[in-house]
Short mmCIF file of C-alpha atoms in Angstrom, two decimals:
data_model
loop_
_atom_site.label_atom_id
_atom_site.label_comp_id
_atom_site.label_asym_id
_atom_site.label_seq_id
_atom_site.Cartn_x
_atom_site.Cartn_y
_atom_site.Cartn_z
CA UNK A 1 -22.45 -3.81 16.64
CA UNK A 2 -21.80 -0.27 17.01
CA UNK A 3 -24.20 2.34 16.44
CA UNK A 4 -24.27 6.00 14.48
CA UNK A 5 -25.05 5.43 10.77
CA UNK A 6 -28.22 6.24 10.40
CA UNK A 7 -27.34 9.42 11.94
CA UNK A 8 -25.32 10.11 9.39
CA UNK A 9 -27.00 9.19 6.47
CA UNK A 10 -29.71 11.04 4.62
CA UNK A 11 -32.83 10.17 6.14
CA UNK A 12 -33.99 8.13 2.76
CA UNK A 13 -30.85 5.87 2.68
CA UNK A 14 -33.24 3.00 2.28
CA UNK A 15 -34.28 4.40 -1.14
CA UNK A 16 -30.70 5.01 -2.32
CA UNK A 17 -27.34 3.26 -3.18
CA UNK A 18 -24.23 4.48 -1.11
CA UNK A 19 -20.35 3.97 -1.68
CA UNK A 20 -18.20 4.12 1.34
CA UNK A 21 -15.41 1.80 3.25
CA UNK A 22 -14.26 1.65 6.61
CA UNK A 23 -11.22 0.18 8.42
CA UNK A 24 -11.66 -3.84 9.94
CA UNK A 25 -9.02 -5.11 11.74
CA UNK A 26 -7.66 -6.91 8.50
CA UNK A 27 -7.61 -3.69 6.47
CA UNK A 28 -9.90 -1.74 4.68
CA UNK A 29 -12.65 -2.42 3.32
CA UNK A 30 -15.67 -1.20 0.97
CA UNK A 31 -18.89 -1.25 2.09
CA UNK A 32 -21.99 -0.88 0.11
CA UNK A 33 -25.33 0.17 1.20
CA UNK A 34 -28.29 -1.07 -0.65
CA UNK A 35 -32.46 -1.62 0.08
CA UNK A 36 -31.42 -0.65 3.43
CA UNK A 37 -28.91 -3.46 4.25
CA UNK A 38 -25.21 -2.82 4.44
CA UNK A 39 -22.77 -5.08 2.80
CA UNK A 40 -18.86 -5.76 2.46
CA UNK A 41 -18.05 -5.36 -1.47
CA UNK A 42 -14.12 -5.90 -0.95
CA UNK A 43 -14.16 -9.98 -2.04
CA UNK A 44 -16.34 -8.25 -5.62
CA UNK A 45 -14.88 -4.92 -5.36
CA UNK A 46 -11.21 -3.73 -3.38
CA UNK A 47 -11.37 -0.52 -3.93
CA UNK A 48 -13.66 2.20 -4.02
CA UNK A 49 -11.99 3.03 -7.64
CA UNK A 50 -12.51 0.00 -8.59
CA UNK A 51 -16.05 -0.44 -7.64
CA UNK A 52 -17.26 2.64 -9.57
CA UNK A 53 -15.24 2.20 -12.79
CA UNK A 54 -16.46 -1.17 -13.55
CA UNK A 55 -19.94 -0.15 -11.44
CA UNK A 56 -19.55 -3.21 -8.95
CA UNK A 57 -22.52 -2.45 -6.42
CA UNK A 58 -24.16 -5.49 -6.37
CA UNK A 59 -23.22 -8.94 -4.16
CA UNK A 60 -20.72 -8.92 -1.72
CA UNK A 61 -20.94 -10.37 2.04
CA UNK A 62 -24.49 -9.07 3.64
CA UNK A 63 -23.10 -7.77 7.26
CA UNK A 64 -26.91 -6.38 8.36
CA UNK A 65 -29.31 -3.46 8.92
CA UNK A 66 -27.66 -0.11 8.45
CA UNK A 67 -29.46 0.79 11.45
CA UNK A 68 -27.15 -1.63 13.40
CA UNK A 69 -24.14 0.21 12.24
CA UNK A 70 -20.60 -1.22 11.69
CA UNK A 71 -19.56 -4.47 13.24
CA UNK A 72 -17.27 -4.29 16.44
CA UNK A 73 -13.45 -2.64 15.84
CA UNK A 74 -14.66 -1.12 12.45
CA UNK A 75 -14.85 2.95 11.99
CA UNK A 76 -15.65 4.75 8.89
CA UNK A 77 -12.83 5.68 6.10
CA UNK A 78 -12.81 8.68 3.47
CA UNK A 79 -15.36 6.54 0.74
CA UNK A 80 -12.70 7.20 -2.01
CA UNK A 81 -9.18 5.80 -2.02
CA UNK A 82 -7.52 5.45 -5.37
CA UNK A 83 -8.96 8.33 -7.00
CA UNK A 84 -7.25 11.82 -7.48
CA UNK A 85 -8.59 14.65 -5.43
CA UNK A 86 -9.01 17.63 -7.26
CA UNK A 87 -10.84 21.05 -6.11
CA UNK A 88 -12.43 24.04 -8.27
CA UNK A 89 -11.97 27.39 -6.51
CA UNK A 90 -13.73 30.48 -7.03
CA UNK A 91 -16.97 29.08 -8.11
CA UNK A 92 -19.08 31.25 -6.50
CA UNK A 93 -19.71 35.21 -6.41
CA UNK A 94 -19.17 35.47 -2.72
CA UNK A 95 -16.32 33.56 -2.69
CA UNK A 96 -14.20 35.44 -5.37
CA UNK A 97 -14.33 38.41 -3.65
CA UNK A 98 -13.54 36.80 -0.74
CA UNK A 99 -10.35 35.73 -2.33
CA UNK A 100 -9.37 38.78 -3.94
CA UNK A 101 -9.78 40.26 0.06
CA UNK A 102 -7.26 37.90 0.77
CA UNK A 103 -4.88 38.79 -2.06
CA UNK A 104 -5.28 42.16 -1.03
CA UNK A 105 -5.08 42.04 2.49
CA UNK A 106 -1.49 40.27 1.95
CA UNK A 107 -3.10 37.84 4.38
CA UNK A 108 -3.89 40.21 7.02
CA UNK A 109 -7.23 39.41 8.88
CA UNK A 110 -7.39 42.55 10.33
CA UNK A 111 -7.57 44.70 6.80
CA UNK A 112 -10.35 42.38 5.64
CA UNK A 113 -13.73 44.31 6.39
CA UNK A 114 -12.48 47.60 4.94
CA UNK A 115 -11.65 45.79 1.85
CA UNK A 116 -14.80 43.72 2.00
CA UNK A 117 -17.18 46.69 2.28
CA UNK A 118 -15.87 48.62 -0.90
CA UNK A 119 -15.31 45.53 -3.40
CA UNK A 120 -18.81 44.66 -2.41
CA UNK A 121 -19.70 48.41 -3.22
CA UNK A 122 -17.92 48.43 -6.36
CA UNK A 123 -17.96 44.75 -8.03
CA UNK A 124 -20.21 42.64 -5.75
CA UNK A 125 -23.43 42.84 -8.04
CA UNK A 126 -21.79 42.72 -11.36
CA UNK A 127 -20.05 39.56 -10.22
CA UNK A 128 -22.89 37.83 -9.59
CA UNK A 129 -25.32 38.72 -12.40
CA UNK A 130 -22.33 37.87 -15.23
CA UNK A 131 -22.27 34.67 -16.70
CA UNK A 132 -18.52 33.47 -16.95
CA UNK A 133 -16.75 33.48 -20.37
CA UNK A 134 -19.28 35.51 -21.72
CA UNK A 135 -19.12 38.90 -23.70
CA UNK A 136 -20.27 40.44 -20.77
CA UNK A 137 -17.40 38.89 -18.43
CA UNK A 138 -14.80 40.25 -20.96
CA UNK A 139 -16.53 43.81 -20.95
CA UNK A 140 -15.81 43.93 -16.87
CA UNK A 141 -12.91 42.35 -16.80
CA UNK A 142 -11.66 45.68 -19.17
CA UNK A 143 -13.88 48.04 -16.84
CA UNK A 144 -12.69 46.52 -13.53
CA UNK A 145 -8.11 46.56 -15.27
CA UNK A 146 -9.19 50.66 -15.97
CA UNK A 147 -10.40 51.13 -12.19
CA UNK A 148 -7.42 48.87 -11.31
CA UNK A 149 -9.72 46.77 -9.86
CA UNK A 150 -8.56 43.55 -11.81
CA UNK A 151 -7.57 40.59 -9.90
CA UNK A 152 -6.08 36.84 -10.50
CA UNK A 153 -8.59 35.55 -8.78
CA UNK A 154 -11.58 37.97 -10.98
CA UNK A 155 -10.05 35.88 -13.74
CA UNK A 156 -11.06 32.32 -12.94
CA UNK A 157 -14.39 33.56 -11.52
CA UNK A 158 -15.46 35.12 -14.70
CA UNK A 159 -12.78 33.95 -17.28
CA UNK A 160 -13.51 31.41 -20.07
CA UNK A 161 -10.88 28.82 -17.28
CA UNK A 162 -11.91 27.89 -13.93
CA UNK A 163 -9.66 26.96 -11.28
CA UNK A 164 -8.82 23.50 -10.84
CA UNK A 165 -6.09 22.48 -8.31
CA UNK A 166 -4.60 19.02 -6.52
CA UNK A 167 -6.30 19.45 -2.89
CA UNK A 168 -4.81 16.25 -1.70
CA UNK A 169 -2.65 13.27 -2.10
CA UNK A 170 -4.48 9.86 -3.16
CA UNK A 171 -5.32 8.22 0.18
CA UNK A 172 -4.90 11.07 2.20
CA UNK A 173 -8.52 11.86 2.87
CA UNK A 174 -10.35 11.61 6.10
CA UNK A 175 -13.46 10.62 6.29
CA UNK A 176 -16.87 11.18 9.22
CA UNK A 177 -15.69 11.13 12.91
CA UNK A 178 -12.20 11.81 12.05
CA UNK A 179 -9.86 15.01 12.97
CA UNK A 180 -9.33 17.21 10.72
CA UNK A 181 -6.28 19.66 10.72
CA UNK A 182 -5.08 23.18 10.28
CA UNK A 183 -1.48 24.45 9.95
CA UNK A 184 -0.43 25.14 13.50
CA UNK A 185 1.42 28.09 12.37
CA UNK A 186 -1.80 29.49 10.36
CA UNK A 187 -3.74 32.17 12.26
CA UNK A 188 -6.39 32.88 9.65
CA UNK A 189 -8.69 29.99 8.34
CA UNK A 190 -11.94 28.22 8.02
CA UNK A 191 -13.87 24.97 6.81
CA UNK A 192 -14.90 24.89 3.46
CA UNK A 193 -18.60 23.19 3.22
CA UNK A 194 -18.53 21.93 -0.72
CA UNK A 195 -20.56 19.14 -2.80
CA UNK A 196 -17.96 16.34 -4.00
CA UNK A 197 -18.52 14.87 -7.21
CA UNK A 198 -17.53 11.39 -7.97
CA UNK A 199 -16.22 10.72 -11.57
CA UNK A 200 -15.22 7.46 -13.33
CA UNK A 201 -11.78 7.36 -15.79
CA UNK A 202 -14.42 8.13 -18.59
CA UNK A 203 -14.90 11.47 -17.30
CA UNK A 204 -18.72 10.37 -16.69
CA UNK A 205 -20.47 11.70 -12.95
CA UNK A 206 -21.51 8.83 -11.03
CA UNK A 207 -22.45 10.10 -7.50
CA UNK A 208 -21.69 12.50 -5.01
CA UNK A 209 -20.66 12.80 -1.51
CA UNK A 210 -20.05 16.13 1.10
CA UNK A 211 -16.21 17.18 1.63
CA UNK A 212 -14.74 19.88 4.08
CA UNK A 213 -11.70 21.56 1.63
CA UNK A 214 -9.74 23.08 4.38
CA UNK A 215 -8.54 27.04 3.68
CA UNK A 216 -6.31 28.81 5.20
CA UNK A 217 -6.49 32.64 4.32
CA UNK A 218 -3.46 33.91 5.51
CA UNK A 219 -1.00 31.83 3.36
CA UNK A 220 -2.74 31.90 0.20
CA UNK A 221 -3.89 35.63 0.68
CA UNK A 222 0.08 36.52 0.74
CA UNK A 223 0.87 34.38 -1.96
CA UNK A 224 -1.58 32.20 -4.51
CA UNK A 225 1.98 30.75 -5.12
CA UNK A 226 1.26 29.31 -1.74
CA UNK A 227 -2.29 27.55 -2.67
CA UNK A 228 -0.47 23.96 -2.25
CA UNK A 229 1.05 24.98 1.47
CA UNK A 230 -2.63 26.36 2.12
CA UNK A 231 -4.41 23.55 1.17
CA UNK A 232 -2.67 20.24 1.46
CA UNK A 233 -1.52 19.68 4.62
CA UNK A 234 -2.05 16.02 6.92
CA UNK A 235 -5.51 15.61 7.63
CA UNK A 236 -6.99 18.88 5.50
CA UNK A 237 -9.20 16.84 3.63
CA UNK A 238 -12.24 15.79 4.64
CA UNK A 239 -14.82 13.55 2.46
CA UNK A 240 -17.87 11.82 3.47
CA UNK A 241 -19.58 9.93 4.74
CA UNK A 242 -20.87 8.11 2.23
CA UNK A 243 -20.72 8.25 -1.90
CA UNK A 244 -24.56 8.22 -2.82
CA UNK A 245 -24.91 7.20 -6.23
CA UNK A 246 -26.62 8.60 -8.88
CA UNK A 247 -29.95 6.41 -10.40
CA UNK A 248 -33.51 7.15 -10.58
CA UNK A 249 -34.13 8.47 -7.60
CA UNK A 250 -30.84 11.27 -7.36
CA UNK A 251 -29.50 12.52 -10.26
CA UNK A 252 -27.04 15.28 -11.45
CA UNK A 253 -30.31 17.56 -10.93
CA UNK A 254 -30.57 16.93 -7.26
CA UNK A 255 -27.02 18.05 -6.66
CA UNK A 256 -27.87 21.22 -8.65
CA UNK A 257 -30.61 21.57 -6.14
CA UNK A 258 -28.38 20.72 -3.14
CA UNK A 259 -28.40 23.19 -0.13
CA UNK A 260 -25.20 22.92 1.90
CA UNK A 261 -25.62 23.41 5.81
CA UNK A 262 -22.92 23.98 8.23
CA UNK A 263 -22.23 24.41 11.83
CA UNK A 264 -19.73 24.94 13.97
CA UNK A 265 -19.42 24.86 17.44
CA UNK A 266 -16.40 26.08 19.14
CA UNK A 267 -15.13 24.46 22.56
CA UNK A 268 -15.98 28.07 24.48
CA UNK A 269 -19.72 27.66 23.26
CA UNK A 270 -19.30 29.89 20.29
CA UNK A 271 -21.88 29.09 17.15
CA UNK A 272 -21.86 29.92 13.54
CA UNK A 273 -23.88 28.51 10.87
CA UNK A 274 -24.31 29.07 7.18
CA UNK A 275 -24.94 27.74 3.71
CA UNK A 276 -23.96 27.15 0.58
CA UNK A 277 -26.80 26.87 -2.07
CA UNK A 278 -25.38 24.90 -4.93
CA UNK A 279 -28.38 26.57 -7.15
CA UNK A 280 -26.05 30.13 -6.92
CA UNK A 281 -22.87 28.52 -8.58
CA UNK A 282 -21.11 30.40 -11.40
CA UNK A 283 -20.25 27.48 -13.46
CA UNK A 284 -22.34 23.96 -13.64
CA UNK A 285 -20.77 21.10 -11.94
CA UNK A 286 -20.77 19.40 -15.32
CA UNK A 287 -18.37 22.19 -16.94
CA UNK A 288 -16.23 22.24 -13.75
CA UNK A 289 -15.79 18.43 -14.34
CA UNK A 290 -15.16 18.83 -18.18
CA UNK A 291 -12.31 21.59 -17.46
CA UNK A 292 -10.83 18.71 -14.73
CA UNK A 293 -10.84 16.14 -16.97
CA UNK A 294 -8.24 17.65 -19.53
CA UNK A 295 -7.46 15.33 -21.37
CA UNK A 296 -7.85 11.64 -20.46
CA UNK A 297 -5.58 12.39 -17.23
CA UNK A 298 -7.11 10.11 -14.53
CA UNK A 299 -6.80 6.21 -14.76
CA UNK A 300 -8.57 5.59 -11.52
CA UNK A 301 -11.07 8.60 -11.78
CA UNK A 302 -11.27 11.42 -9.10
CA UNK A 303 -13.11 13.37 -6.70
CA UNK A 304 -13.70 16.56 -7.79
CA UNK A 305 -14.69 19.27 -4.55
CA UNK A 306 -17.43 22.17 -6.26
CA UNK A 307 -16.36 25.00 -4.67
CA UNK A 308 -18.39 26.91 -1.52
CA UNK A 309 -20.39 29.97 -1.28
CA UNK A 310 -20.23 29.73 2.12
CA UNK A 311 -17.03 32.35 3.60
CA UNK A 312 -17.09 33.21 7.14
CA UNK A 313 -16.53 36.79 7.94
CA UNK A 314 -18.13 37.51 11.67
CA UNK A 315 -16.11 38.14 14.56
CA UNK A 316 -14.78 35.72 16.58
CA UNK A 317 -12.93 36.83 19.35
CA UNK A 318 -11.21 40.23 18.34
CA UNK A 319 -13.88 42.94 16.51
CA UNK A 320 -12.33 42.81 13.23
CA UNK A 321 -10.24 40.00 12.96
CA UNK A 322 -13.17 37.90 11.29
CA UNK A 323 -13.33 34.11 11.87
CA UNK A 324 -10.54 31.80 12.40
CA UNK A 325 -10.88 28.16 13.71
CA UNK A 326 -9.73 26.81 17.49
CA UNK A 327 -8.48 23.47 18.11
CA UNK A 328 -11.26 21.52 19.85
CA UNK A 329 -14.18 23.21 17.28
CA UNK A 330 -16.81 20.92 15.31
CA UNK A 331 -17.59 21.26 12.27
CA UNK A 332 -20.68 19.38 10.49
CA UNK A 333 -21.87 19.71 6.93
CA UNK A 334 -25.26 18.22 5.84
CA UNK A 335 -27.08 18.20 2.64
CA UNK A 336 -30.39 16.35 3.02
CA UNK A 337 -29.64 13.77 0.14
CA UNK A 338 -26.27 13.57 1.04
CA UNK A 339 -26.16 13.09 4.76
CA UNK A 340 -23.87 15.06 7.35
CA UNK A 341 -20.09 14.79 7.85
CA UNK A 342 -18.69 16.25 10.88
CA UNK A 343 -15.02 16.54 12.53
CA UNK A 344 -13.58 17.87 14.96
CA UNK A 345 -10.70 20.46 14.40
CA UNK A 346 -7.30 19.88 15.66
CA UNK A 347 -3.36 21.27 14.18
CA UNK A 348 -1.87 19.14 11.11
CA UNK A 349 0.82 18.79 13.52
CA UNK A 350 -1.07 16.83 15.95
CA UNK A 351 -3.89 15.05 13.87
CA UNK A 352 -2.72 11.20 13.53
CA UNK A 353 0.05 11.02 11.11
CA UNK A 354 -1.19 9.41 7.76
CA UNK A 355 0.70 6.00 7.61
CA UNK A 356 -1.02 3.76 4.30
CA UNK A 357 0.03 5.03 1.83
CA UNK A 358 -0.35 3.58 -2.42
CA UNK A 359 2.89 1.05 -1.61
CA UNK A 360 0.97 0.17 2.40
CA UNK A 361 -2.38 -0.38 0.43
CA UNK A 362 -1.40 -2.53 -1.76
CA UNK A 363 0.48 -4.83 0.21
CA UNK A 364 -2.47 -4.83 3.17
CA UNK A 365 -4.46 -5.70 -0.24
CA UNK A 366 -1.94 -8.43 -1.40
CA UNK A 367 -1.92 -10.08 2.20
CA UNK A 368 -5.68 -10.64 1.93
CA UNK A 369 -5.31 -12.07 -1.88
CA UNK A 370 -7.13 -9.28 -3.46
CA UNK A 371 -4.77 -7.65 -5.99
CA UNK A 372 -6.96 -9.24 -8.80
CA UNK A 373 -9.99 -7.95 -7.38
CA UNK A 374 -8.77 -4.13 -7.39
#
C-alpha cells in the first residue's frame, strides 16, 4: 500500500465523509472515505456525479485504513468528473482591483504598482465597505464613471451580476500530486487559492473541496475577451484532494469560516505565502451558486470555484515586475477542514496531454459493465 493520505487530509478525516476517485489499473474509480476507512464506491456509484446526485456514500468494497493510503498502481484523480466546472471572478475587494490593474496595465507587469498604489488611494476602501447591488454600489458606480474611474470589472464586483465563467472542460481537472500548467507563452501569472463548492442538478450545496483556478494576467489584462485563452488551458485546473461533504459536523457555515493558506516555493528557494479568508467575500457562496445555476442548466451538477482574495503582487525577480510563476515551483493550498492540495508548476505545453475524455470514459466504464451504475 502506498502511503500520503493522511497528509493530505484534514486532520479530523475520521469525523467526516469525503468524495474523491483515483486511477486503478482498470480505470477510474470513486473512492469514499468514511469512520476512517476508505472504500471503492464504483460497483454502487461510477461516477463522482453520480454518487452525489442520488447521495450514494454508503457500501461499496472496504479497501482499508486511510492511514494505509491507496493500494499499489493507484494515484489520486480530480474528485469530480462529470460535473461542469464553473468559476466566479471578482468576488473579493482585493481582487477587483487587481483586475481592473490588469485591464489597465494592457497586461503589462511592469505598469502594475503605479496603478496599484492610486486605485487603492482612490477606490480601495469604498470597495470593500459596499455591499454589492445595493443603493450604495449604484451611488459609486456613478461617482467612480464621473472620475472616469469606472471599470468592467467594478461592475461584477459591485453590480447586482457576478461573474460566472466555464474554467474548464468536464474531465479536464487535475487533481493532488499532479502538474499543473501555465501557457508557455504567458509571462505574467499566478495560482489562484479558492474554496470549491460541490452542487447537485437541484442546485442544492452538498460539500466542498480546495481548487487552484489558474490566472494568467497578461492575456486577460489585454483583453477580458481573452478570459477563455487565460483560463482554460491543459492542466489549468486543479481540484482536490478530496470532496468533504457537508453533515453535522461541516456545514455551509464552516466554509463561510474557511481560511485559505498558500505557499509556494520556487525551485531557486524563493517563498511566498498568503491567504484568502473566505469570511471577507463580497457575495455569499450561496448567491454565487444561485447566479450559476440559471436556470436548470446542469444535468450532472457542477463545481463551482468561489473566487480568491489572495493576488500576489511582491517582487520576484525584477523590482517591479510583481510575481509570475517558474516551471519547477510548488504550490499547496490548505484549509484545515478541507485538507491541502499541492502541485507542482510546469507549461500547458509540457504537462501530460489530457487523453479520457466523455466518449474514453464511458467506454473504460462500459468495459467494466458499469454504464447502469453511472
Amino acid at each position: 500500500m502506498q502511503q500520503g493520505l493522511v497528509e493530505i487530509l484534514p486532520a479530523d478525516y475520521a469525523e467526516g465523509l469525503f468524495l474523491g476517485r483515483a486511477m486503478a489499473p482498470e480505470g477510474p474509480v470513486v473512492l469514499l472515505i468514511r469512520n476512517g476507512n476508505l472504500y471503492d464506491l464504483t460497483q454502487v456509484a461510477a461516477t463522482a456525479a453520480g454518487a452525489v446526485e442520488r447521495r450514494h456514500f454508503a457500501g461499496g468494497r472496504e479497501i482499508g485504513p486511510v492511514a494505509d493510503g491507496l493500494p499499489e498502481g493507484w494515484r489520486l484523480l480530480s474528485p469530480i468528473d462529470l460535473q461542469c466546472v464553473k468559476a466566479c471572478g471578482v468576488t473579493f475587494a482585493l481582487s477587483a482591483i487587481e483586475r481592473v490593474i490588469e485591464e489597465r496595465a494592457r497586461g503589462d507587469s511592469a505598469r502594475a504598482g503605479d496603478i496599484r498604489a492610486m486605485l487603492e488611494e482612490k477606490v480601495g476602501s469604498a470597495i470593500r465597505t459596499v455591499v454589492p447591488g445595493s443603493a450604495a454600489a449604484a451611488a459609486l458606480k456613478e461617482a467612480l464613471i464621473t472620475e472616469d474611474m469606472w471599470s468592467q470589472y467594478l461592475e461584477v464586483a459591485i453590480g447586482p451580476d457576478a461573474e460566472v465563467f466555464s474554467k474548464s472542460p468536464v474531465l479536464s481537472t487535475v487533481g493532488a500530486g499532479a502538474e499543473i500548467g501555465v501557457r508557455s507563452d504567458s509571462t505574467w501569472n499566478n495560482p489562484e487559492p479558492e474554496v470549491v463548492l460541490i452542487v447537485d442538478p437541484a442546485g442544492a450545496i452538498v460539500g466542498a473541496t480546495l481548487g487552484n483556478d489558474v490566472n494568467l494576467r497578461d492575456f486577460e489584462g489585454r483583453s477580458a475577451l481573452l478570459l477563455s485563452k487565460a483560463k482554460d488551458n491543459n492542466a489549468s485546473c486543479a481540484i482536490g484532494p478530496f470532496i468533504r461533504l457537508f453533515d453535522d459536523g461541516f456545514t455551509l457555515d464552516d466554509v463561510r469560516r474557511t481560511t485559505v493558506e498558500l505557499s509556494i516555493e520556487g525551485p531557486e528557494g524563493y517563498l511566498l505565502e498568503g491567504t484568502n479568508e473566505m469570511a471577507e467575500i463580497s457575495r455569499d457562496p450561496a448567491d454565487l451558486v444561485r447566479q450559476t445555476m440559471s436556470e436548470h442548466h446542469f444535468p450532472d451538477g457542477f463545481a463551482l470555484f468561489c473566487g480568491t482574495l489572495f493576488a500576489p503582487t511582491q517582487d520576484r525577480d525584477v523590482p517591479g515586475k510583481g510575481f509570475t510563476h517558474k516551471v519547477g515551483d510548488r504550490v499547496s493550498i490548505s484549509a484545515p477542514r478541507l485538507g491541502r492540495l499541492t502541485n507542482s508548476v510546469t507549461t500547458s505545453r509540457d504537462a501530460p496531454a489530457w487523453e479520457m475524455g466523455i466518449a474514453g470514459f464511458i467506454r473504460n466504464l462500459a468495459s467494466r459493465g458499469l454504464i447502469d451504475r453511472i
